[in-house]
Short mmCIF file of C-alpha atoms in Angstrom, two decimals:
data_model
loop_
_atom_site.label_atom_id
_atom_site.label_comp_id
_atom_site.label_asym_id
_atom_site.label_seq_id
_atom_site.Cartn_x
_atom_site.Cartn_y
_atom_site.Cartn_z
CA UNK A 1 27.75 26.59 -13.06
CA UNK A 2 28.52 26.79 -16.61
CA UNK A 3 31.75 25.07 -15.81
CA UNK A 4 29.69 22.16 -13.87
CA UNK A 5 27.56 21.71 -16.59
CA UNK A 6 30.61 21.24 -19.30
CA UNK A 7 32.39 18.87 -16.90
CA UNK A 8 33.98 16.24 -18.81
CA UNK A 9 32.11 13.69 -16.37
CA UNK A 10 28.55 15.52 -16.49
CA UNK A 11 29.09 15.59 -20.27
CA UNK A 12 29.72 11.67 -20.50
CA UNK A 13 26.47 11.11 -18.44
CA UNK A 14 24.72 13.25 -20.75
CA UNK A 15 25.98 11.87 -23.89
CA UNK A 16 25.31 8.42 -22.58
CA UNK A 17 21.97 9.06 -21.84
CA UNK A 18 20.99 10.65 -25.13
CA UNK A 19 22.62 7.56 -27.00
CA UNK A 20 20.47 5.32 -24.74
CA UNK A 21 17.50 7.07 -25.94
CA UNK A 22 18.62 7.06 -29.53
CA UNK A 23 16.00 9.04 -31.50
CA UNK A 24 15.74 11.04 -34.87
CA UNK A 25 18.14 13.61 -36.24
CA UNK A 26 17.29 17.50 -35.74
CA UNK A 27 17.37 20.04 -38.47
CA UNK A 28 21.24 19.32 -39.11
CA UNK A 29 20.28 15.74 -39.94
CA UNK A 30 22.77 14.56 -37.95
CA UNK A 31 22.43 11.28 -36.24
CA UNK A 32 23.23 9.88 -32.84
CA UNK A 33 25.85 7.47 -34.48
CA UNK A 34 27.35 10.19 -36.41
CA UNK A 35 27.84 12.56 -33.09
CA UNK A 36 30.98 11.24 -31.76
CA UNK A 37 33.12 11.89 -34.73
CA UNK A 38 31.48 15.54 -34.97
CA UNK A 39 32.06 16.35 -31.64
CA UNK A 40 35.87 15.12 -31.66
CA UNK A 41 36.40 17.65 -34.56
CA UNK A 42 34.26 20.56 -33.20
CA UNK A 43 34.01 20.31 -29.60
CA UNK A 44 36.90 22.93 -28.46
CA UNK A 45 35.06 25.53 -30.74
CA UNK A 46 31.57 24.54 -29.08
CA UNK A 47 32.70 24.78 -25.74
CA UNK A 48 34.49 27.83 -26.22
CA UNK A 49 31.00 29.45 -27.45
CA UNK A 50 29.36 27.94 -24.53
CA UNK A 51 31.76 29.54 -22.13
CA UNK A 52 31.46 33.12 -23.75
CA UNK A 53 27.99 33.07 -24.22
CA UNK A 54 28.09 32.99 -28.15
CA UNK A 55 26.50 29.53 -28.62
CA UNK A 56 23.14 30.24 -30.93
CA UNK A 57 21.17 26.71 -30.33
CA UNK A 58 19.43 25.39 -33.44
CA UNK A 59 15.51 25.45 -33.70
CA UNK A 60 14.11 22.25 -33.03
CA UNK A 61 12.39 20.06 -36.15
CA UNK A 62 8.56 20.14 -35.54
CA UNK A 63 7.01 16.64 -35.92
CA UNK A 64 3.55 15.92 -35.34
CA UNK A 65 2.27 12.70 -33.30
CA UNK A 66 -1.23 11.61 -34.07
CA UNK A 67 -3.50 11.64 -30.79
CA UNK A 68 -6.30 8.90 -30.13
CA UNK A 69 -8.89 11.76 -30.77
CA UNK A 70 -7.74 12.73 -34.08
CA UNK A 71 -5.68 15.57 -33.44
CA UNK A 72 -1.86 15.96 -33.30
CA UNK A 73 0.53 16.44 -30.80
CA UNK A 74 3.30 18.76 -31.74
CA UNK A 75 6.78 17.44 -30.62
CA UNK A 76 9.97 19.46 -31.17
CA UNK A 77 12.86 17.18 -32.03
CA UNK A 78 16.55 19.28 -31.22
CA UNK A 79 19.78 18.39 -32.72
CA UNK A 80 21.73 15.79 -31.17
CA UNK A 81 24.32 18.30 -30.02
CA UNK A 82 21.64 20.34 -28.30
CA UNK A 83 20.06 17.14 -26.74
CA UNK A 84 23.51 16.41 -25.29
CA UNK A 85 23.89 19.94 -23.86
CA UNK A 86 20.34 20.40 -22.58
CA UNK A 87 20.70 16.94 -20.74
CA UNK A 88 24.08 18.26 -19.05
CA UNK A 89 21.85 21.30 -18.12
CA UNK A 90 19.01 19.29 -16.69
CA UNK A 91 21.85 16.86 -14.50
CA UNK A 92 23.09 19.96 -13.00
CA UNK A 93 19.92 22.04 -12.39
CA UNK A 94 17.36 19.08 -11.03
CA UNK A 95 19.16 18.70 -7.93
CA UNK A 96 18.56 22.44 -7.30
CA UNK A 97 14.75 22.17 -7.56
CA UNK A 98 14.11 18.69 -6.80
CA UNK A 99 14.15 18.84 -2.98
CA UNK A 100 11.66 21.68 -3.12
CA UNK A 101 8.98 20.11 -5.56
CA UNK A 102 5.88 18.68 -3.98
CA UNK A 103 5.24 15.26 -2.95
CA UNK A 104 2.06 14.99 -4.98
CA UNK A 105 4.12 15.91 -8.35
CA UNK A 106 4.80 12.50 -10.09
CA UNK A 107 6.16 13.25 -13.59
CA UNK A 108 9.36 13.39 -14.80
CA UNK A 109 11.11 12.81 -11.47
CA UNK A 110 13.54 10.15 -10.05
CA UNK A 111 11.96 7.73 -8.10
CA UNK A 112 8.24 8.89 -9.08
CA UNK A 113 5.92 7.18 -11.76
CA UNK A 114 2.11 7.65 -12.90
CA UNK A 115 1.41 4.43 -11.03
CA UNK A 116 2.14 6.43 -7.90
CA UNK A 117 0.16 9.08 -8.89
CA UNK A 118 -2.74 6.56 -9.66
CA UNK A 119 -2.33 4.80 -6.24
CA UNK A 120 -2.86 8.26 -4.70
CA UNK A 121 -6.13 8.45 -6.69
CA UNK A 122 -7.04 5.25 -5.01
CA UNK A 123 -6.23 6.08 -1.38
CA UNK A 124 -7.94 9.55 -1.75
CA UNK A 125 -11.02 7.40 -2.57
CA UNK A 126 -10.66 5.41 0.28
CA UNK A 127 -10.76 8.47 2.62
CA UNK A 128 -13.81 9.55 1.20
CA UNK A 129 -13.13 12.19 -1.30
CA UNK A 130 -15.38 11.06 -4.19
CA UNK A 131 -15.68 14.07 -5.99
CA UNK A 132 -12.87 15.83 -8.26
CA UNK A 133 -11.55 18.61 -10.03
CA UNK A 134 -10.43 17.40 -13.44
CA UNK A 135 -8.32 20.22 -15.03
CA UNK A 136 -6.84 20.24 -18.34
CA UNK A 137 -4.42 22.75 -19.50
CA UNK A 138 -4.87 24.02 -23.19
CA UNK A 139 -1.55 23.25 -25.17
CA UNK A 140 0.31 23.84 -22.13
CA UNK A 141 4.03 23.20 -23.33
CA UNK A 142 3.10 25.59 -26.18
CA UNK A 143 1.67 28.46 -23.76
CA UNK A 144 4.52 28.80 -20.83
CA UNK A 145 5.34 32.29 -20.55
CA UNK A 146 9.07 32.77 -20.75
CA UNK A 147 9.31 35.82 -18.50
CA UNK A 148 7.67 34.22 -15.70
CA UNK A 149 9.80 30.76 -16.03
CA UNK A 150 12.96 32.86 -16.17
CA UNK A 151 12.00 34.62 -13.08
CA UNK A 152 11.56 31.46 -11.33
CA UNK A 153 14.95 29.78 -12.72
CA UNK A 154 16.60 33.07 -11.27
CA UNK A 155 15.64 32.24 -7.40
CA UNK A 156 18.00 29.48 -7.71
CA UNK A 157 20.47 29.93 -10.74
CA UNK A 158 22.68 32.76 -10.19
CA UNK A 159 25.09 31.92 -13.37
CA UNK A 160 23.91 34.31 -16.26
CA UNK A 161 25.78 32.05 -18.68
CA UNK A 162 23.38 29.40 -17.80
CA UNK A 163 20.39 31.46 -17.86
CA UNK A 164 20.85 33.00 -21.18
CA UNK A 165 21.69 29.92 -22.63
CA UNK A 166 18.00 28.44 -21.44
CA UNK A 167 16.34 31.37 -22.79
CA UNK A 168 18.15 30.61 -26.35
CA UNK A 169 16.58 27.37 -25.98
CA UNK A 170 13.23 28.59 -25.23
CA UNK A 171 13.41 31.39 -27.98
CA UNK A 172 15.21 28.95 -30.83
CA UNK A 173 12.08 28.73 -32.82
CA UNK A 174 11.10 25.36 -34.80
CA UNK A 175 11.50 24.64 -38.30
CA UNK A 176 8.10 22.98 -39.72
CA UNK A 177 7.62 20.06 -41.90
CA UNK A 178 7.32 22.56 -45.02
CA UNK A 179 10.75 23.87 -44.30
CA UNK A 180 9.19 27.21 -43.00
CA UNK A 181 10.68 28.61 -39.53
CA UNK A 182 8.38 29.90 -36.58
CA UNK A 183 9.80 32.07 -33.72
CA UNK A 184 8.75 30.60 -30.23
CA UNK A 185 7.97 33.65 -28.31
CA UNK A 186 6.39 31.30 -25.57
CA UNK A 187 6.16 27.81 -24.91
CA UNK A 188 8.68 24.93 -23.83
CA UNK A 189 8.79 22.70 -26.87
CA UNK A 190 8.08 18.80 -26.19
CA UNK A 191 10.96 16.59 -26.99
CA UNK A 192 13.78 18.20 -25.54
CA UNK A 193 15.66 16.56 -22.43
CA UNK A 194 15.37 20.01 -20.20
CA UNK A 195 11.72 20.57 -21.10
CA UNK A 196 10.46 18.04 -18.57
CA UNK A 197 12.27 19.96 -15.64
CA UNK A 198 10.88 23.45 -16.90
CA UNK A 199 7.61 22.14 -16.85
CA UNK A 200 7.67 21.17 -13.35
CA UNK A 201 9.39 24.45 -12.43
CA UNK A 202 6.60 26.19 -14.43
CA UNK A 203 3.90 24.30 -12.38
CA UNK A 204 5.29 24.02 -9.08
CA UNK A 205 3.55 27.13 -8.07
CA UNK A 206 0.44 25.57 -8.50
CA UNK A 207 1.47 22.58 -6.26
CA UNK A 208 2.24 25.12 -3.60
CA UNK A 209 -1.12 26.79 -3.85
CA UNK A 210 -2.97 23.51 -3.40
CA UNK A 211 -0.67 22.51 -0.78
CA UNK A 212 -1.27 25.78 0.94
CA UNK A 213 -5.23 25.38 0.57
CA UNK A 214 -4.90 21.97 2.23
CA UNK A 215 -5.97 19.95 -0.85
CA UNK A 216 -5.25 16.60 -1.89
CA UNK A 217 -4.39 16.20 -5.20
CA UNK A 218 -1.93 14.54 -7.81
CA UNK A 219 -0.20 15.90 -10.71
CA UNK A 220 1.71 14.17 -13.72
CA UNK A 221 3.27 16.81 -16.04
CA UNK A 222 0.05 19.05 -17.12
CA UNK A 223 -2.28 16.22 -16.12
CA UNK A 224 -3.50 16.92 -12.48
CA UNK A 225 -6.41 15.84 -10.48
CA UNK A 226 -8.00 17.64 -7.19
CA UNK A 227 -9.86 15.25 -5.11
CA UNK A 228 -12.56 16.58 -2.54
CA UNK A 229 -15.08 15.31 -0.45
CA UNK A 230 -18.43 16.97 -1.94
CA UNK A 231 -19.94 18.21 -5.34
CA UNK A 232 -20.03 21.85 -3.97
CA UNK A 233 -16.63 21.88 -2.81
CA UNK A 234 -15.24 20.42 -6.41
CA UNK A 235 -17.43 23.56 -8.16
CA UNK A 236 -15.55 26.08 -5.49
CA UNK A 237 -12.24 24.47 -6.08
CA UNK A 238 -12.70 24.30 -10.21
CA UNK A 239 -13.70 28.08 -10.05
CA UNK A 240 -10.57 29.29 -7.82
CA UNK A 241 -7.99 26.97 -9.67
CA UNK A 242 -8.84 28.52 -12.89
CA UNK A 243 -8.55 32.13 -11.47
CA UNK A 244 -5.34 31.18 -10.32
CA UNK A 245 -3.91 29.22 -13.46
CA UNK A 246 -5.13 31.87 -15.76
CA UNK A 247 -4.40 35.07 -13.51
CA UNK A 248 -1.20 33.96 -11.74
CA UNK A 249 0.71 31.30 -13.99
CA UNK A 250 -0.77 33.14 -17.40
CA UNK A 251 -1.83 29.59 -18.71
CA UNK A 252 -5.40 28.45 -20.17
CA UNK A 253 -7.41 26.23 -18.64
CA UNK A 254 -9.36 24.21 -21.20
CA UNK A 255 -12.82 24.76 -20.30
CA UNK A 256 -14.35 21.90 -22.73
CA UNK A 257 -12.20 19.49 -21.24
CA UNK A 258 -11.99 20.21 -17.44
CA UNK A 259 -14.70 19.46 -14.95
CA UNK A 260 -15.76 19.39 -11.59
CA UNK A 261 -17.61 15.75 -11.22
CA UNK A 262 -17.94 12.51 -9.30
CA UNK A 263 -14.43 10.91 -8.97
CA UNK A 264 -15.50 7.53 -10.76
CA UNK A 265 -16.31 9.75 -13.92
CA UNK A 266 -12.94 11.25 -14.22
CA UNK A 267 -9.99 9.41 -16.19
CA UNK A 268 -6.32 10.25 -15.07
CA UNK A 269 -3.27 8.96 -16.65
CA UNK A 270 -5.59 6.48 -18.47
CA UNK A 271 -7.07 4.87 -15.21
CA UNK A 272 -10.50 5.36 -13.35
CA UNK A 273 -12.06 4.43 -10.28
CA UNK A 274 -13.79 0.91 -10.71
CA UNK A 275 -15.49 -1.29 -8.15
CA UNK A 276 -14.61 -1.31 -4.57
CA UNK A 277 -12.57 1.98 -4.93
CA UNK A 278 -9.75 0.26 -7.06
CA UNK A 279 -8.30 1.55 -10.10
CA UNK A 280 -9.16 0.05 -13.61
CA UNK A 281 -7.93 1.03 -17.29
CA UNK A 282 -10.23 3.51 -18.81
CA UNK A 283 -12.76 2.70 -21.66
CA UNK A 284 -10.59 4.55 -23.86
CA UNK A 285 -7.45 2.77 -22.91
CA UNK A 286 -9.30 -0.50 -23.62
CA UNK A 287 -10.45 0.63 -26.98
CA UNK A 288 -7.00 2.17 -28.03
CA UNK A 289 -5.62 -1.61 -26.99
CA UNK A 290 -8.03 -3.28 -29.48
CA UNK A 291 -7.61 -0.74 -32.26
CA UNK A 292 -3.83 -1.44 -32.14
CA UNK A 293 -3.71 -5.04 -32.08
CA UNK A 294 -6.15 -4.95 -34.77
CA UNK A 295 -3.76 -2.93 -36.66
CA UNK A 296 -0.70 -5.01 -35.92
CA UNK A 297 -2.73 -8.35 -36.84
CA UNK A 298 -4.59 -7.01 -39.73
CA UNK A 299 -5.13 -9.77 -42.19
CA UNK A 300 -3.75 -7.60 -45.53
CA UNK A 301 -0.46 -6.62 -43.84
CA UNK A 302 1.50 -9.31 -45.96
CA UNK A 303 4.03 -10.02 -43.15
CA UNK A 304 5.56 -13.14 -42.07
CA UNK A 305 3.56 -14.50 -39.41
CA UNK A 306 6.42 -14.52 -36.67
CA UNK A 307 7.19 -10.79 -37.49
CA UNK A 308 3.57 -10.06 -36.64
CA UNK A 309 3.72 -12.17 -33.30
CA UNK A 310 7.03 -10.44 -32.49
CA UNK A 311 5.57 -6.82 -32.89
CA UNK A 312 2.40 -7.87 -31.12
CA UNK A 313 4.57 -9.43 -28.06
CA UNK A 314 6.35 -6.22 -27.92
CA UNK A 315 2.99 -4.13 -27.69
CA UNK A 316 1.36 -6.05 -25.42
CA UNK A 317 4.11 -6.57 -22.92
CA UNK A 318 4.75 -2.76 -22.94
CA UNK A 319 0.83 -1.94 -22.66
CA UNK A 320 0.39 -4.47 -19.81
CA UNK A 321 3.44 -3.17 -17.99
CA UNK A 322 1.78 0.12 -17.62
CA UNK A 323 -2.20 -0.77 -17.63
CA UNK A 324 -1.37 -4.15 -15.44
CA UNK A 325 -2.06 -2.51 -12.14
CA UNK A 326 -5.93 -2.43 -13.14
CA UNK A 327 -7.67 -4.59 -11.41
CA UNK A 328 -9.84 -5.87 -14.19
CA UNK A 329 -9.07 -9.83 -14.26
CA UNK A 330 -12.50 -10.48 -16.21
CA UNK A 331 -11.64 -8.30 -18.81
CA UNK A 332 -7.77 -9.58 -19.08
CA UNK A 333 -9.52 -13.01 -19.64
CA UNK A 334 -11.64 -11.74 -22.58
CA UNK A 335 -8.71 -9.75 -23.90
CA UNK A 336 -6.45 -12.47 -23.74
CA UNK A 337 -8.77 -14.76 -25.77
CA UNK A 338 -9.51 -12.03 -28.31
CA UNK A 339 -5.82 -11.63 -28.77
CA UNK A 340 -5.18 -15.28 -29.60
CA UNK A 341 -8.44 -15.25 -32.09
CA UNK A 342 -6.80 -12.11 -33.90
CA UNK A 343 -3.44 -14.12 -34.45
CA UNK A 344 -5.52 -17.38 -35.47
CA UNK A 345 -7.19 -15.16 -38.25
CA UNK A 346 -3.72 -13.95 -39.28
CA UNK A 347 -2.62 -17.57 -39.74
CA UNK A 348 -5.48 -18.60 -41.54
CA UNK A 349 -5.39 -15.77 -43.99
CA UNK A 350 -1.72 -16.52 -44.57
CA UNK A 351 -2.55 -20.40 -45.31
CA UNK A 352 -5.11 -18.84 -47.70
CA UNK A 353 -5.10 -21.82 -50.02
CA UNK A 354 -6.97 -24.90 -49.25
CA UNK A 355 -3.98 -27.21 -49.78
CA UNK A 356 -2.04 -24.95 -47.55
CA UNK A 357 -4.59 -25.05 -44.74
CA UNK A 358 -5.33 -28.72 -45.37
CA UNK A 359 -1.40 -29.47 -44.92
CA UNK A 360 -1.42 -27.40 -41.48
CA UNK A 361 -4.25 -28.83 -40.27
CA UNK A 362 -3.35 -32.35 -40.85
CA UNK A 363 0.16 -31.66 -39.46
CA UNK A 364 -1.56 -30.36 -36.12
CA UNK A 365 -3.44 -33.62 -35.53
CA UNK A 366 -6.75 -32.84 -37.02
CA UNK A 367 -8.91 -35.67 -38.85
CA UNK A 368 -8.83 -35.55 -42.75
CA UNK A 369 -13.01 -35.44 -42.39
CA UNK A 370 -12.91 -32.24 -40.15
CA UNK A 371 -9.98 -30.82 -42.32
CA UNK A 372 -12.03 -31.07 -45.25
CA UNK A 373 -14.99 -29.31 -43.63
CA UNK A 374 -12.86 -26.77 -42.52
CA UNK A 375 -10.63 -26.09 -45.63
CA UNK A 376 -14.04 -25.70 -47.65
CA UNK A 377 -15.84 -23.55 -45.57
CA UNK A 378 -17.25 -20.31 -46.94
CA UNK A 379 -16.95 -18.59 -43.76
CA UNK A 380 -15.27 -15.10 -43.18
CA UNK A 381 -11.82 -15.01 -41.40
CA UNK A 382 -12.80 -13.66 -38.07
CA UNK A 383 -15.57 -16.72 -37.78
CA UNK A 384 -13.02 -19.20 -39.06
CA UNK A 385 -10.82 -17.93 -36.19
CA UNK A 386 -13.36 -18.88 -33.61
CA UNK A 387 -14.08 -22.20 -35.41
CA UNK A 388 -13.64 -25.10 -32.98
CA UNK A 389 -11.56 -27.05 -35.76
CA UNK A 390 -9.14 -24.21 -36.00
CA UNK A 391 -8.93 -23.53 -32.39
CA UNK A 392 -8.07 -27.32 -31.66
CA UNK A 393 -5.17 -27.17 -34.50
CA UNK A 394 -3.86 -23.56 -32.98
CA UNK A 395 -4.14 -24.35 -29.46
CA UNK A 396 -3.49 -21.88 -26.71
CA UNK A 397 -0.45 -23.90 -25.75
CA UNK A 398 0.99 -24.03 -29.41
CA UNK A 399 0.57 -20.06 -29.52
CA UNK A 400 2.37 -19.83 -26.55
CA UNK A 401 5.04 -21.76 -27.78
CA UNK A 402 5.41 -19.56 -30.80
CA UNK A 403 5.41 -16.34 -28.90
CA UNK A 404 1.81 -14.88 -28.60
CA UNK A 405 1.87 -13.13 -25.58
CA UNK A 406 -0.89 -14.44 -23.04
CA UNK A 407 -2.38 -11.57 -21.03
CA UNK A 408 -3.82 -13.66 -18.27
CA UNK A 409 -0.42 -14.89 -17.37
CA UNK A 410 1.10 -11.84 -17.76
CA UNK A 411 -1.44 -10.21 -15.32
CA UNK A 412 -1.56 -12.76 -12.60
CA UNK A 413 2.26 -12.47 -12.58
CA UNK A 414 2.29 -8.98 -12.07
CA UNK A 415 -0.28 -9.15 -9.20
CA UNK A 416 0.61 -12.19 -7.30
CA UNK A 417 4.50 -12.86 -8.47
CA UNK A 418 6.07 -15.32 -10.68
CA UNK A 419 5.01 -18.48 -8.52
CA UNK A 420 1.54 -17.58 -8.81
CA UNK A 421 -0.39 -20.41 -10.20
CA UNK A 422 -2.12 -19.74 -13.94
#
């Protein structure tokens, strides 16, 4: 198998994937752009070390990503070389395990997505499964038991060189932001190309157990939801599931965040069950969207308006690509107008001086009397952004022509196709 991993065509595919994903340098400081030259010079030595089992992966560089609740998510950034090797490993190992994975596992798998998991939640609601076990695994990626994971790998991987290499990646350690190095006696560091597959292998016994018990569930990485028909059943499943996860899998259930509750009160992958049993984005997702748009359009950024609009368009388009399946048309219309008002606020702040505002408003067809009223107003930026004079100057069409995204149009196109009337 190590020869399959190191086959030129497999390595080329791995490199193309790593290059497309770009990413920051690891502990050695090497960039993706600098890697080809390094590889041409050093690859024979590296390949020999991999074949003989003497290769020692570098530790991952620890970075912390802020989470919406104020805490931080630890990520590990491997070196570019290790990313390529891990990707090559994943490409060979995935076909061995993929066919045995559960149909209810949706994360990090070809042809599967978070949207499918959310649709499954909707389907369970329609079947009358109105209660759920919303289970949160505490620090899952940092608490995976290495011995148990290696035992699962040995069931299908016979090549000792490959198994030894994977173990060394698991135990490579991390380098913290202050430069100190920590060992990794357990856990699968998030950030490497091999980690998603190892996470699915780790949790596959959980999927099999839930299937054996006849449960309806959806799992995306370590986020999973079990749908049942009564509150009593939810309590019973919660207790038995906790025993299985902690006893058999040696993982920890976060009791503070896990619950047996009505399905409508559960949030799964940013969605909830809304009116008529349809998925809608959660209140937290809605709040995070508005917070991010406020950050992009805050009036003291001091950037060109077009640069702000470009960043806003990228964020809004990406956000709606994910949350656009939500059946929340009324909220979409409200958000669309709110986003435009945020942009009008930014324009008004950028114009700043009364003479500048006068020049722009006159060029947009506003009468001199109304221009005088607007430019001499003492109202704040947010109130002026909703002023009828400013709105007639910076019309919806004008903003759209300058690149401001229209959530309503994007949402309608997503739900009804590009030919739908908007």
